[in-house]
Amino acid sequence: MVNFFAQRCVKFKQAKMTDNTIENIEEYFFTADEGRIYDIVIDKIGRLLIEKALEKTHGNRILASKILGLNRNTLHAKIKKLHIDVDRFKS
């Protein structure tokens, strides 16, 4: 099962990121509080990656953590910190 998701993940890894976080990164230098730019951008990219992994696994946190290369407890902590609603990805 993990190999199946690992193979499917190749396309995800090769996909071009089109999120505004990347395209508008320079804007953060003018709008973010000093010393917070790194945290803001990392949180936004982390949210994007976690949500995409949850979407691909239909909300399965264990499979999502394997795809992302994160410990399941680390993923759970990030989901909680970023206030991600996992239930919306379950089908």
Coordinates of C-alpha atoms in Angstrom, one line a residue:
M1 CA 0.0 0.0 0.0
V2 CA 2.8 2.4 0.9
N3 CA 4.5 1.7 -2.5
F4 CA 1.3 2.6 -4.3
F5 CA 1.2 6.0 -2.6
A6 CA 4.9 6.5 -3.1
Q7 CA 4.6 5.9 -6.8
R8 CA 1.5 8.2 -7.0
C9 CA 3.5 10.8 -5.0
V10 CA 6.1 11.1 -7.8
K11 CA 3.7 13.2 -9.9
F12 CA 2.9 15.3 -6.8
K13 CA 6.6 16.0 -6.3
Q14 CA 7.1 17.0 -9.9
A15 CA 4.0 19.2 -9.9
K16 CA 4.7 23.0 -10.2
M17 CA 3.6 24.9 -7.1
T18 CA 1.2 27.6 -8.2
D19 CA 0.1 28.7 -4.7
N20 CA 0.2 32.5 -4.1
T21 CA 2.6 31.9 -1.2
I22 CA 5.4 31.2 -3.7
E23 CA 4.4 33.7 -6.4
N24 CA 4.0 36.6 -3.9
I25 CA 6.8 35.8 -1.5
E26 CA 8.4 39.2 -2.0
E27 CA 5.2 40.8 -0.7
Y28 CA 5.8 39.2 2.7
F29 CA 9.0 41.4 3.1
F30 CA 6.8 44.5 3.1
T31 CA 3.7 43.2 5.0
A32 CA 4.9 40.7 7.6
D33 CA 6.2 41.7 11.0
E34 CA 9.9 41.8 11.3
G35 CA 11.3 38.4 12.3
R36 CA 8.1 36.6 11.3
I37 CA 8.6 36.2 7.5
Y38 CA 10.2 32.7 7.8
D39 CA 7.5 31.3 10.1
I40 CA 4.7 32.7 8.0
V41 CA 6.0 31.3 4.7
I42 CA 6.9 27.9 6.2
D43 CA 3.4 27.6 7.8
K44 CA 1.7 28.5 4.5
I45 CA 3.8 26.0 2.5
G46 CA 3.4 23.4 5.2
R47 CA -0.4 23.8 5.1
L48 CA -0.3 23.4 1.4
L49 CA 1.7 20.2 1.6
I50 CA -0.3 18.7 4.4
E51 CA -3.6 19.5 2.8
K52 CA -2.5 18.0 -0.5
A53 CA -1.3 14.8 1.2
L54 CA -4.6 14.5 3.2
E55 CA -6.5 15.1 -0.1
K56 CA -4.6 12.3 -1.8
T57 CA -5.1 9.9 1.1
H58 CA -8.7 10.8 1.7
G59 CA -7.9 12.1 5.2
N60 CA -5.8 9.1 6.3
R61 CA -3.2 10.7 8.6
I62 CA -0.9 7.7 8.8
L63 CA -0.6 7.4 5.0
A64 CA -0.2 11.2 4.7
S65 CA 2.6 11.2 7.2
K66 CA 4.4 8.5 5.2
I67 CA 4.0 10.4 2.0
L68 CA 5.4 13.6 3.7
G69 CA 8.1 11.7 5.5
L70 CA 6.9 12.9 8.9
N71 CA 6.3 11.0 12.1
R72 CA 2.5 10.6 12.6
N73 CA 2.7 12.5 15.9
T74 CA 4.6 15.4 14.2
L75 CA 1.9 15.5 11.5
H76 CA -0.8 15.5 14.1
A77 CA 0.9 18.5 15.9
K78 CA 1.2 20.4 12.6
I79 CA -2.5 19.7 11.8
K80 CA -3.5 21.0 15.2
K81 CA -1.2 24.1 15.0
L82 CA -2.4 25.0 11.5
H83 CA -6.1 24.3 12.4
I84 CA -6.5 22.0 9.5
D85 CA -9.9 20.2 9.4
V86 CA -9.0 16.7 8.4
D87 CA -12.7 15.6 8.2
R88 CA -13.2 17.6 5.0
F89 CA -10.8 15.3 3.2
K90 CA -12.6 12.1 4.2
S91 CA -14.8 10.6 1.5

